[in-house]
Coordinates of C-alpha atoms in Angstrom, one line a residue:
M1 CA 29.7 8.8 31.4
G2 CA 30.8 7.9 27.6
L3 CA 32.9 9.7 25.3
A4 CA 29.9 11.2 23.3
G5 CA 30.8 14.5 25.6
S6 CA 27.0 15.0 25.4
G7 CA 26.2 16.5 28.7
S8 CA 22.8 14.7 28.7
A9 CA 19.8 14.7 30.9
H10 CA 20.8 11.0 31.9
R11 CA 23.7 12.5 33.4
Y12 CA 23.5 15.8 34.3
P13 CA 19.7 17.0 34.9
P14 CA 19.0 20.9 35.3
R15 CA 19.3 21.6 39.1
V16 CA 17.4 24.1 41.2
S17 CA 17.8 24.0 45.1
T18 CA 16.0 21.4 47.4
K19 CA 14.4 24.0 49.2
T20 CA 12.9 25.9 46.0
E21 CA 12.1 22.7 44.3
N22 CA 9.6 21.7 47.6
N23 CA 7.9 25.0 47.4
R24 CA 4.6 24.3 46.2
L25 CA 3.7 28.0 44.5
V26 CA 7.3 27.7 43.1
R27 CA 6.7 24.3 41.7
F28 CA 3.1 25.6 40.4
V29 CA 4.5 28.3 38.8
D30 CA 7.7 26.5 37.7
N31 CA 5.0 23.6 35.8
H32 CA 1.4 25.5 35.1
V33 CA 2.2 29.7 34.5
S34 CA 4.2 30.2 31.1
E35 CA 5.2 33.4 29.9
P36 CA 2.0 34.0 28.0
I37 CA 0.0 33.2 30.9
V38 CA 2.0 35.7 32.6
A39 CA 1.4 38.4 30.2
V40 CA -2.8 37.4 30.3
L41 CA -2.5 38.3 34.1
Y42 CA -0.9 42.0 33.3
G43 CA -3.5 42.3 30.8
L44 CA -6.3 41.4 32.7
S45 CA -5.1 44.0 35.5
A46 CA -4.7 46.6 33.2
I47 CA -8.5 45.9 31.9
F48 CA -10.3 45.3 35.2
V49 CA -8.2 48.4 36.9
G50 CA -9.4 50.6 33.5
V51 CA -13.0 49.6 33.7
C52 CA -13.6 50.1 37.4
G53 CA -13.8 53.9 36.5
L54 CA -17.2 52.9 34.4
V55 CA -19.0 51.1 36.9
D56 CA -19.4 52.2 40.9
G57 CA -20.6 50.3 44.1
R58 CA -19.6 47.0 44.7
A59 CA -18.6 46.2 41.0
R60 CA -16.0 48.8 41.1
I61 CA -14.1 47.4 44.3
A62 CA -14.8 43.5 43.0
L63 CA -13.0 45.0 39.5
I64 CA -10.5 46.6 41.3
V65 CA -10.1 43.7 43.9
V66 CA -9.7 41.3 41.2
G67 CA -7.0 43.8 39.2
V68 CA -4.7 43.8 42.2
V69 CA -4.7 40.3 42.5
A70 CA -4.2 39.5 38.9
L71 CA -1.3 42.1 38.9
L72 CA 0.1 40.2 42.4
L73 CA -0.1 36.9 40.4
A74 CA 1.8 38.3 37.4
I75 CA 4.4 40.2 39.5
T76 CA 5.0 37.1 42.0
S77 CA 5.2 34.8 38.9
T78 CA 7.5 36.8 37.0
F79 CA 9.7 37.0 40.1
I80 CA 9.9 33.3 40.5
R81 CA 10.3 32.4 36.9
E82 CA 13.4 34.4 37.0
R83 CA 14.8 33.4 40.1
L84 CA 14.4 29.8 38.6
R85 CA 15.7 30.9 35.3
K86 CA 18.6 32.4 36.8
R87 CA 19.2 29.2 39.1
R88 CA 19.4 26.9 36.2
E89 CA 21.6 29.1 34.2
T90 CA 24.4 28.4 37.6
A91 CA 23.4 24.7 37.7
D92 CA 24.1 24.4 33.9
A93 CA 27.2 26.3 34.0
E94 CA 28.3 24.0 37.1
D95 CA 27.3 21.0 35.0
R96 CA 29.4 22.2 31.9
A97 CA 32.7 22.9 34.1
T98 CA 32.0 19.2 35.9
L99 CA 31.6 17.8 32.4
S100 CA 34.7 19.7 30.7
R101 CA 36.7 18.6 33.6
R102 CA 35.3 15.0 33.4
R103 CA 36.8 15.0 29.7
Y104 CA 40.1 16.0 30.6
Q105 CA 40.1 13.0 33.3
I106 CA 38.9 10.8 30.5
L107 CA 41.9 12.2 27.9
D108 CA 44.3 12.7 30.5
K109 CA 43.9 9.4 33.3
E110 CA 42.0 7.0 31.0
L111 CA 43.0 7.2 27.1
S112 CA 46.3 8.5 27.4
P113 CA 48.0 5.9 29.2
L114 CA 45.8 3.3 26.7
L115 CA 47.4 5.2 23.3
Q116 CA 50.7 5.5 24.8
L117 CA 50.9 1.8 25.9
L118 CA 49.6 1.2 22.1
A119 CA 52.7 3.3 20.3
E120 CA 55.1 1.2 22.4
T121 CA 53.3 -1.8 21.3
M122 CA 53.6 -0.9 17.7
A123 CA 56.9 0.7 18.1
T124 CA 58.3 -2.6 19.7
S125 CA 60.0 -5.4 17.3
D126 CA 60.8 -8.2 19.5
P127 CA 57.8 -10.5 18.7
A128 CA 57.8 -11.7 22.8
T129 CA 57.8 -8.5 23.9
R130 CA 55.4 -7.4 21.3
K131 CA 52.7 -10.4 22.1
S132 CA 53.2 -9.0 26.1
L133 CA 52.3 -5.3 25.5
A134 CA 49.5 -6.5 23.5
G135 CA 48.7 -8.6 26.4
S136 CA 48.9 -5.9 28.7
L137 CA 47.2 -3.4 26.7
R138 CA 44.1 -5.9 26.1
H139 CA 43.9 -5.9 29.8
S140 CA 44.4 -2.6 30.6
V141 CA 41.2 -1.9 27.8
V142 CA 39.1 -3.7 29.9
S143 CA 39.9 -2.1 33.1
A144 CA 39.0 1.0 31.3
A145 CA 35.8 -0.2 30.3
A146 CA 34.7 -1.2 33.8
S147 CA 35.9 2.8 34.8
L148 CA 34.5 4.5 32.0
V149 CA 31.1 2.7 31.3
G150 CA 28.3 3.2 33.5
E151 CA 30.7 5.0 35.6
N152 CA 28.1 6.8 38.2
V153 CA 26.7 3.1 38.9
T154 CA 26.9 2.7 42.5
E155 CA 27.4 -0.9 42.3
G156 CA 29.6 -1.1 39.9
T157 CA 30.6 -2.1 36.2
R158 CA 31.8 -5.3 35.1
A159 CA 33.7 -5.8 32.1
N160 CA 34.8 -8.9 30.1
L161 CA 36.8 -9.5 27.0
F162 CA 36.1 -12.3 25.0
R163 CA 38.5 -14.0 22.1
L164 CA 36.9 -15.5 18.8
H165 CA 38.4 -19.1 18.1
E166 CA 37.6 -20.9 15.2
E167 CA 38.7 -25.2 15.2
G168 CA 37.1 -27.5 12.9
G169 CA 34.5 -25.3 11.5
V170 CA 33.4 -24.3 15.1
R171 CA 33.2 -21.0 15.9
T172 CA 33.2 -19.9 20.2
M173 CA 34.2 -17.0 21.9
K174 CA 36.1 -17.5 25.1
L175 CA 37.3 -15.3 28.2
E176 CA 40.2 -13.7 27.1
P177 CA 43.1 -14.8 29.9
S178 CA 43.3 -11.8 33.0
C179 CA 40.8 -10.1 30.8
F180 CA 38.2 -9.3 33.3
S181 CA 37.6 -6.1 35.3
G182 CA 35.0 -4.8 38.1
R183 CA 32.0 -6.1 39.9
G184 CA 31.9 -9.5 41.2
D185 CA 33.1 -12.6 39.2
K186 CA 34.6 -13.0 35.7
S187 CA 31.9 -14.1 33.0
R188 CA 32.5 -18.0 32.5
R189 CA 30.1 -18.0 29.3
V190 CA 31.3 -19.4 26.3
F191 CA 29.4 -17.5 23.0
V192 CA 28.9 -20.2 20.0
D193 CA 27.1 -20.0 16.8
G194 CA 23.3 -19.4 17.7
D195 CA 23.9 -16.9 20.4
E196 CA 22.4 -13.7 19.8
T197 CA 26.0 -11.9 20.9
M198 CA 28.1 -14.2 18.5
H199 CA 25.3 -13.6 15.7
E200 CA 26.0 -9.7 16.0
T201 CA 29.4 -9.6 16.8
M202 CA 30.1 -11.6 13.5
R203 CA 27.9 -9.1 11.9
N204 CA 30.0 -6.4 13.4
Q205 CA 27.5 -4.8 15.5
Y206 CA 27.1 -4.0 19.0
R207 CA 24.3 -5.0 21.4
F208 CA 22.6 -3.2 23.9
V209 CA 19.9 -4.7 26.2
K210 CA 18.5 -2.1 28.6
S211 CA 16.3 -4.5 30.5
E212 CA 17.1 -8.3 30.8
A213 CA 14.5 -10.4 31.1
D214 CA 16.0 -13.2 32.7
T215 CA 16.3 -12.8 36.2
S216 CA 18.7 -15.4 37.0
L217 CA 21.6 -14.1 35.4
M218 CA 23.7 -11.7 37.2
Y219 CA 23.0 -8.5 35.7
G220 CA 20.2 -6.6 34.7
T221 CA 21.4 -4.9 31.6
Y222 CA 24.4 -5.2 29.2
L223 CA 26.1 -4.0 25.9
T224 CA 28.6 -5.9 23.7
Y225 CA 30.9 -4.4 21.0
P226 CA 32.9 -6.2 18.7
V227 CA 36.2 -6.0 18.6
S228 CA 37.0 -6.1 14.9
S229 CA 39.4 -4.2 12.4
T230 CA 37.3 -4.7 9.8
D231 CA 33.7 -5.9 8.5
V232 CA 35.2 -9.0 8.2
R233 CA 37.8 -9.6 10.2
V234 CA 36.9 -9.8 13.9
H235 CA 38.8 -10.7 17.1
G236 CA 35.8 -11.1 19.8
V237 CA 33.3 -8.9 21.7
L238 CA 34.0 -6.2 24.4
T239 CA 31.1 -6.7 26.9
V240 CA 30.1 -5.0 29.8
D241 CA 27.8 -5.4 32.5
C242 CA 25.6 -3.9 35.5
L243 CA 23.5 -5.0 38.1
R244 CA 20.0 -2.8 37.5
P245 CA 17.8 -2.6 34.5
G246 CA 19.2 1.2 33.1
D247 CA 22.5 1.5 34.6
L248 CA 23.9 1.6 31.2
S249 CA 23.0 3.6 28.2
K250 CA 23.0 3.6 24.6
E251 CA 23.8 7.4 23.8
D252 CA 26.4 7.7 26.6
D253 CA 28.0 4.3 26.9
V254 CA 28.3 2.9 23.0
P255 CA 30.5 5.6 22.2
A256 CA 32.9 4.7 25.2
M257 CA 32.6 1.2 24.1
R258 CA 33.5 2.1 20.4
V259 CA 36.6 3.8 21.0
L260 CA 37.9 1.1 23.6
A261 CA 36.8 -1.9 21.7
A262 CA 39.0 0.1 18.5
I263 CA 42.4 0.2 20.8
A264 CA 41.6 -3.5 21.6
A265 CA 41.5 -4.6 18.0
C266 CA 45.1 -3.0 17.3
A267 CA 46.0 -4.9 20.1
Y268 CA 45.4 -8.2 18.5
E269 CA 46.5 -6.6 15.1
C270 CA 49.8 -6.0 16.5
E271 CA 50.3 -9.7 17.2
V272 CA 49.3 -10.7 13.7
D273 CA 51.0 -7.9 11.6
P274 CA 54.1 -7.6 10.3
I275 CA 56.6 -6.6 13.2
P276 CA 58.8 -3.1 12.5
G277 CA 62.0 -3.4 10.5
G278 CA 60.5 -6.4 8.3
A279 CA 60.5 -9.3 10.8
S280 CA 57.2 -11.4 11.5
D281 CA 56.0 -12.7 14.3

């Protein structure tokens, strides 16, 4: 789940019971018999029964039979549609309750500790302690990314934080020490000028690849988000990846990455901005 709180179909699809879904008649009514069709069935039943008084013999019997069948179909369809509606309302209410509980868990268990650590870092005047707290904050951000982004993925999410370095006019982004969390091994990638991720990061843009074409990689989908204070003040990039294409969702996971990348940027700024009380690091 991301932080959008949308309760989208990607995470919480409408549900009816398996027993109900497996009933062929119920599936047929659900997929093909709309309210206008039910109204037509009621209308045809009334017409056939009304017209049968104008004829006799086999024609009359046929009209009565057709009218009764149409009425039974209309009543059955109405009953099935009403049961499906109530089941879906119940399922939707359960999904909203689940989403509400998850929102609370995100705020209380994931974001609150990060923000408390950020506040402590910003309030610390000792340069060495401030730098140490900033490092702990970045590590906590990466751990939160592995937990929050693609949280329903069975195999887990891998998260890495890369820091931007500029030496002799050459730019690289290397893994920040201890800033790896989640599935498998840490990334050994070094981003350089010419890489698409480097290009998008320096443009202060995220990059989402739903299905990675290179099968030699350790993942099938990934998302990168720039860690930046302004459009021109870029510190690095926060990345997450999962094994299977489609495990990550732009709608659900980009908002979470946006928040976490912003907190990581604050951690970097705490190392370079003036220390409270007028001292500098």
